[in-house]
């Protein structure tokens, strides 16, 4: 039977379509499947820890008493990191996108991307050998002059390996991610908006304030949330830098611990139900990260209409 | 998004770095030389798991053993003492290493895999734990158990405290604040050190022995032996406990034993193992013992760490039995102990203990 080239190629195209759409769907569902498997595994491994006799667990307290302090520690470290990193990252991104000369901007952007590629163990080593000793004098000063604030209650740590130091290291680590994403968003500000602002007599700062920032707000939020995700899950740097201990309010004394670092530090020598407790801690971290991402999505979705992007 | 991809790369790298450091090996895992040692050569692959304290020594042993027996290979993974004991009992591995010997229940449970005589313990690794400090101009100090416990419990807070001065006449002690640095990871070193404190100074150290530092006495902490040593080296007035082979450059305390003070030496640790109390009710070839932390015998260094090798008394086939025997005999021999001392800084077992270990391992047979 004779056939023409058009229908032939058409049927081949349909086959291609089918294969491609199937492949894409498999790839897409694979992600969900992996996520599902991780969740099932964590839940299954966690259950013995939740019902275990407190005497068998670390410190002789029930799992919930133990994990509470770790959750607080994780959130404190991430909060310090975000508070320090966000303003700097947005500033650097703005400088690269709107202030720096073109050539300098390219170089700077490249260097910021490079920072994101440094393994966390390097940041940890730097934090413990350079940053922590250097921060001891400021901590002593803080304890003497601002000791009435619970966050800075003395005596200051003699090693400098405190929650604040860990937060600073985390801030340095998440800054590149937040910077790169914010920069991309700032560069997408419609040129017409910027020019309109300038034409109305706005200074450059006013232009950034009325045209760039409102447009970029959801983007900044998602950039910050990605940074937060990394800060919550960061393990090695915290394990090296933080002098962990029981939960305390002071940020300049040793103490507190994060979930991820606790898992890494206790896992190699744990056995039995103590291992289950670590998996349960992992499950909690999993849930926190998931919640953070969902909140971020919600914020982005809520602000979309007002961003000026449409 | 390029930045994201880079972030993921960084994440993968950090996981890899974590995995590497978690192993704590000396990175000396190159291919083994194919040297053949004719006569007694055994072949096959042995798998073992357990304590990370012997990690560095196991790497060295596995290399030397494979070099001497072409076709033989030893794979040891550091999963912790508890995992080692259950691994052997469940028959998942051929041998295990553990900072604690098998309990009576575990011995009974091991009969299913290891035959009617069950598994048995043999000391394979002994190492002194030094109490090390950073105090300008002071290289050694004499301390007794109560003073050490008070320091680590935070009850003595300055170096010129009367309790320390009374034990060190003629030494000028500064009024520097004491900063205690302990491990923040779970470790056999911590377990042995807190065992010493709990037994030798029970009135001050009111916590039980534990691989995790007790929260009641929390102070500064750092990750791993290198972490605590490094932190102490950088902090004036700091004190810690660490494997004695790793505390070079720091001041070292001599510990009061009887009427004398003993320094953390290889001989002291080996003697502690020799004078240890044998566990009662064990088979003749089971060399399980408890170190006597409160020993009065001169020359004993009571803050020592012992790791036991755990073997089955019978194996399913001749090849495995021969391989386990050959490897067990090698690591407890004078030669094997020297290799561990050179690579991991442990204290060689005394000739007597080494001989007893060899006799015990020689009883391994086929089911």
PDB file of C-alpha atoms in Angstrom, chain B residues 28-165:
ATOM      1  CA  UNK B  28      45.001   5.069  53.637  1.00  0.00           C
ATOM      2  CA  UNK B  29      42.761   2.811  51.617  1.00  0.00           C
ATOM      3  CA  UNK B  30      44.853   2.338  48.489  1.00  0.00           C
ATOM      4  CA  UNK B  31      44.980  -0.916  46.599  1.00  0.00           C
ATOM      5  CA  UNK B  32      46.869  -3.645  48.310  1.00  0.00           C
ATOM      6  CA  UNK B  33      50.061  -5.062  46.970  1.00  0.00           C
ATOM      7  CA  UNK B  34      49.667  -8.512  45.497  1.00  0.00           C
ATOM      8  CA  UNK B  35      52.438 -10.020  47.591  1.00  0.00           C
ATOM      9  CA  UNK B  36      52.023 -13.729  48.142  1.00  0.00           C
ATOM     10  CA  UNK B  37      53.064 -15.533  51.257  1.00  0.00           C
ATOM     11  CA  UNK B  38      53.083 -19.129  50.057  1.00  0.00           C
ATOM     12  CA  UNK B  39      52.436 -21.648  52.810  1.00  0.00           C
ATOM     13  CA  UNK B  40      49.773 -20.385  55.212  1.00  0.00           C
ATOM     14  CA  UNK B  41      47.996 -18.131  52.734  1.00  0.00           C
ATOM     15  CA  UNK B  42      44.212 -18.054  53.049  1.00  0.00           C
ATOM     16  CA  UNK B  43      41.726 -16.747  50.524  1.00  0.00           C
ATOM     17  CA  UNK B  44      38.255 -15.307  50.590  1.00  0.00           C
ATOM     18  CA  UNK B  45      36.491 -12.228  51.849  1.00  0.00           C
ATOM     19  CA  UNK B  46      35.793 -11.460  55.486  1.00  0.00           C
ATOM     20  CA  UNK B  47      33.209  -8.896  56.477  1.00  0.00           C
ATOM     21  CA  UNK B  48      33.141  -7.215  59.826  1.00  0.00           C
ATOM     22  CA  UNK B  49      31.402  -4.295  61.427  1.00  0.00           C
ATOM     23  CA  UNK B  50      31.364  -2.413  64.709  1.00  0.00           C
ATOM     24  CA  UNK B  51      33.137   0.235  66.724  1.00  0.00           C
ATOM     25  CA  UNK B  52      34.670   3.252  65.037  1.00  0.00           C
ATOM     26  CA  UNK B  53      37.469   3.322  67.626  1.00  0.00           C
ATOM     27  CA  UNK B  54      39.312   0.599  65.720  1.00  0.00           C
ATOM     28  CA  UNK B  55      38.555   2.135  62.319  1.00  0.00           C
ATOM     29  CA  UNK B  56      42.080   3.342  61.601  1.00  0.00           C
ATOM     30  CA  UNK B  57      43.638   0.156  62.944  1.00  0.00           C
ATOM     31  CA  UNK B  58      41.272  -2.019  60.863  1.00  0.00           C
ATOM     32  CA  UNK B  59      42.279  -0.205  57.680  1.00  0.00           C
ATOM     33  CA  UNK B  60      45.927  -0.886  58.451  1.00  0.00           C
ATOM     34  CA  UNK B  61      45.258  -4.504  59.449  1.00  0.00           C
ATOM     35  CA  UNK B  62      43.141  -5.184  56.372  1.00  0.00           C
ATOM     36  CA  UNK B  63      45.857  -3.787  54.121  1.00  0.00           C
ATOM     37  CA  UNK B  64      48.693  -5.727  55.706  1.00  0.00           C
ATOM     38  CA  UNK B  65      46.622  -8.896  55.886  1.00  0.00           C
ATOM     39  CA  UNK B  66      45.665  -8.708  52.224  1.00  0.00           C
ATOM     40  CA  UNK B  67      49.276  -8.010  51.317  1.00  0.00           C
ATOM     41  CA  UNK B  68      50.421 -11.132  53.136  1.00  0.00           C
ATOM     42  CA  UNK B  69      47.602 -13.339  51.802  1.00  0.00           C
ATOM     43  CA  UNK B  70      46.854 -12.731  48.158  1.00  0.00           C
ATOM     44  CA  UNK B  71      43.223 -13.495  47.494  1.00  0.00           C
ATOM     45  CA  UNK B  72      42.170 -12.598  51.023  1.00  0.00           C
ATOM     46  CA  UNK B  73      40.224  -9.449  51.694  1.00  0.00           C
ATOM     47  CA  UNK B  74      38.797  -7.890  54.835  1.00  0.00           C
ATOM     48  CA  UNK B  75      35.948  -5.390  54.674  1.00  0.00           C
ATOM     49  CA  UNK B  76      35.207  -3.548  57.886  1.00  0.00           C
ATOM     50  CA  UNK B  77      32.487  -0.948  58.229  1.00  0.00           C
ATOM     51  CA  UNK B  78      32.202   1.384  61.202  1.00  0.00           C
ATOM     52  CA  UNK B  79      28.587   1.223  62.287  1.00  0.00           C
ATOM     53  CA  UNK B  80      29.044   1.445  66.021  1.00  0.00           C
ATOM     54  CA  UNK B  81      29.594  -1.141  68.726  1.00  0.00           C
ATOM     55  CA  UNK B  82      25.904  -2.001  69.104  1.00  0.00           C
ATOM     56  CA  UNK B  83      25.496  -2.648  65.394  1.00  0.00           C
ATOM     57  CA  UNK B  84      28.622  -4.822  65.528  1.00  0.00           C
ATOM     58  CA  UNK B  85      27.231  -7.020  68.284  1.00  0.00           C
ATOM     59  CA  UNK B  86      23.817  -7.472  66.657  1.00  0.00           C
ATOM     60  CA  UNK B  87      25.457  -7.952  63.250  1.00  0.00           C
ATOM     61  CA  UNK B  88      27.462 -10.919  64.533  1.00  0.00           C
ATOM     62  CA  UNK B  89      24.533 -12.410  66.432  1.00  0.00           C
ATOM     63  CA  UNK B  90      22.295 -12.162  63.363  1.00  0.00           C
ATOM     64  CA  UNK B  91      24.999 -13.741  61.227  1.00  0.00           C
ATOM     65  CA  UNK B  92      25.260 -10.737  58.929  1.00  0.00           C
ATOM     66  CA  UNK B  93      29.021 -10.430  59.424  1.00  0.00           C
ATOM     67  CA  UNK B  94      31.900 -12.831  60.094  1.00  0.00           C
ATOM     68  CA  UNK B  95      33.363 -10.850  62.965  1.00  0.00           C
ATOM     69  CA  UNK B  96      32.662  -7.661  64.880  1.00  0.00           C
ATOM     70  CA  UNK B  97      34.449  -5.134  67.050  1.00  0.00           C
ATOM     71  CA  UNK B  98      32.824  -3.562  70.079  1.00  0.00           C
ATOM     72  CA  UNK B  99      33.815  -1.214  72.894  1.00  0.00           C
ATOM     73  CA  UNK B 100      31.731  -3.384  75.212  1.00  0.00           C
ATOM     74  CA  UNK B 101      31.939  -7.176  75.457  1.00  0.00           C
ATOM     75  CA  UNK B 102      28.916  -9.367  74.743  1.00  0.00           C
ATOM     76  CA  UNK B 103      26.382  -9.536  77.548  1.00  0.00           C
ATOM     77  CA  UNK B 104      25.178 -12.915  78.810  1.00  0.00           C
ATOM     78  CA  UNK B 105      21.898 -12.471  76.910  1.00  0.00           C
ATOM     79  CA  UNK B 106      23.771 -11.662  73.721  1.00  0.00           C
ATOM     80  CA  UNK B 107      25.978 -14.722  74.234  1.00  0.00           C
ATOM     81  CA  UNK B 108      22.894 -16.906  74.546  1.00  0.00           C
ATOM     82  CA  UNK B 109      21.380 -15.312  71.452  1.00  0.00           C
ATOM     83  CA  UNK B 110      24.569 -15.917  69.466  1.00  0.00           C
ATOM     84  CA  UNK B 111      24.245 -19.704  69.812  1.00  0.00           C
ATOM     85  CA  UNK B 112      21.838 -19.825  66.883  1.00  0.00           C
ATOM     86  CA  UNK B 113      24.451 -18.466  64.470  1.00  0.00           C
ATOM     87  CA  UNK B 114      27.702 -19.450  66.127  1.00  0.00           C
ATOM     88  CA  UNK B 115      26.981 -22.983  67.299  1.00  0.00           C
ATOM     89  CA  UNK B 116      26.467 -24.355  70.828  1.00  0.00           C
ATOM     90  CA  UNK B 117      29.435 -22.453  72.268  1.00  0.00           C
ATOM     91  CA  UNK B 118      28.177 -19.153  70.956  1.00  0.00           C
ATOM     92  CA  UNK B 119      30.411 -16.187  70.223  1.00  0.00           C
ATOM     93  CA  UNK B 120      33.384 -15.008  72.305  1.00  0.00           C
ATOM     94  CA  UNK B 121      35.305 -11.824  73.072  1.00  0.00           C
ATOM     95  CA  UNK B 122      39.002 -11.164  72.556  1.00  0.00           C
ATOM     96  CA  UNK B 123      40.695  -7.831  73.305  1.00  0.00           C
ATOM     97  CA  UNK B 124      42.165  -6.480  70.069  1.00  0.00           C
ATOM     98  CA  UNK B 125      42.791  -2.814  70.738  1.00  0.00           C
ATOM     99  CA  UNK B 126      43.891  -0.958  73.861  1.00  0.00           C
ATOM    100  CA  UNK B 127      44.515   2.747  74.004  1.00  0.00           C
ATOM    101  CA  UNK B 128      45.061   5.248  76.823  1.00  0.00           C
ATOM    102  CA  UNK B 129      42.762   8.284  77.015  1.00  0.00           C
ATOM    103  CA  UNK B 130      44.714  11.369  78.079  1.00  0.00           C
ATOM    104  CA  UNK B 131      43.346  14.233  80.117  1.00  0.00           C
ATOM    105  CA  UNK B 132      44.871  17.068  78.095  1.00  0.00           C
ATOM    106  CA  UNK B 133      44.897  20.800  78.780  1.00  0.00           C
ATOM    107  CA  UNK B 134      46.180  24.079  77.417  1.00  0.00           C
ATOM    108  CA  UNK B 135      47.854  26.064  80.159  1.00  0.00           C
ATOM    109  CA  UNK B 136      50.743  28.368  79.329  1.00  0.00           C
ATOM    110  CA  UNK B 137      53.993  27.160  80.901  1.00  0.00           C
ATOM    111  CA  UNK B 138      52.510  23.983  82.418  1.00  0.00           C
ATOM    112  CA  UNK B 139      53.264  20.698  80.642  1.00  0.00           C
ATOM    113  CA  UNK B 140      52.149  18.176  83.214  1.00  0.00           C
ATOM    114  CA  UNK B 141      49.887  18.255  86.237  1.00  0.00           C
ATOM    115  CA  UNK B 142      49.101  15.654  88.860  1.00  0.00           C
ATOM    116  CA  UNK B 143      45.365  15.120  89.307  1.00  0.00           C
ATOM    117  CA  UNK B 144      43.333  12.606  91.260  1.00  0.00           C
ATOM    118  CA  UNK B 145      39.962  11.193  90.307  1.00  0.00           C
ATOM    119  CA  UNK B 146      37.950  13.557  92.513  1.00  0.00           C
ATOM    120  CA  UNK B 147      39.717  16.603  91.095  1.00  0.00           C
ATOM    121  CA  UNK B 148      39.277  15.442  87.508  1.00  0.00           C
ATOM    122  CA  UNK B 149      35.590  14.756  88.145  1.00  0.00           C
ATOM    123  CA  UNK B 150      35.145  18.167  89.800  1.00  0.00           C
ATOM    124  CA  UNK B 151      36.817  19.911  86.865  1.00  0.00           C
ATOM    125  CA  UNK B 152      34.719  18.107  84.252  1.00  0.00           C
ATOM    126  CA  UNK B 153      31.541  18.570  86.292  1.00  0.00           C
ATOM    127  CA  UNK B 154      32.203  22.315  86.411  1.00  0.00           C
ATOM    128  CA  UNK B 155      32.698  22.412  90.179  1.00  0.00           C
ATOM    129  CA  UNK B 156      36.310  23.606  89.960  1.00  0.00           C
ATOM    130  CA  UNK B 157      36.346  26.645  87.708  1.00  0.00           C
ATOM    131  CA  UNK B 158      39.832  28.151  87.891  1.00  0.00           C
ATOM    132  CA  UNK B 159      43.244  26.585  87.474  1.00  0.00           C
ATOM    133  CA  UNK B 160      44.617  27.939  90.759  1.00  0.00           C
ATOM    134  CA  UNK B 161      41.914  26.163  92.745  1.00  0.00           C
ATOM    135  CA  UNK B 162      43.136  24.749  96.053  1.00  0.00           C
ATOM    136  CA  UNK B 163      42.350  21.168  95.068  1.00  0.00           C
ATOM    137  CA  UNK B 164      44.634  21.373  92.038  1.00  0.00           C
ATOM    138  CA  UNK B 165      47.336  23.319  93.884  1.00  0.00           C
TER     139      UNK B 165
END
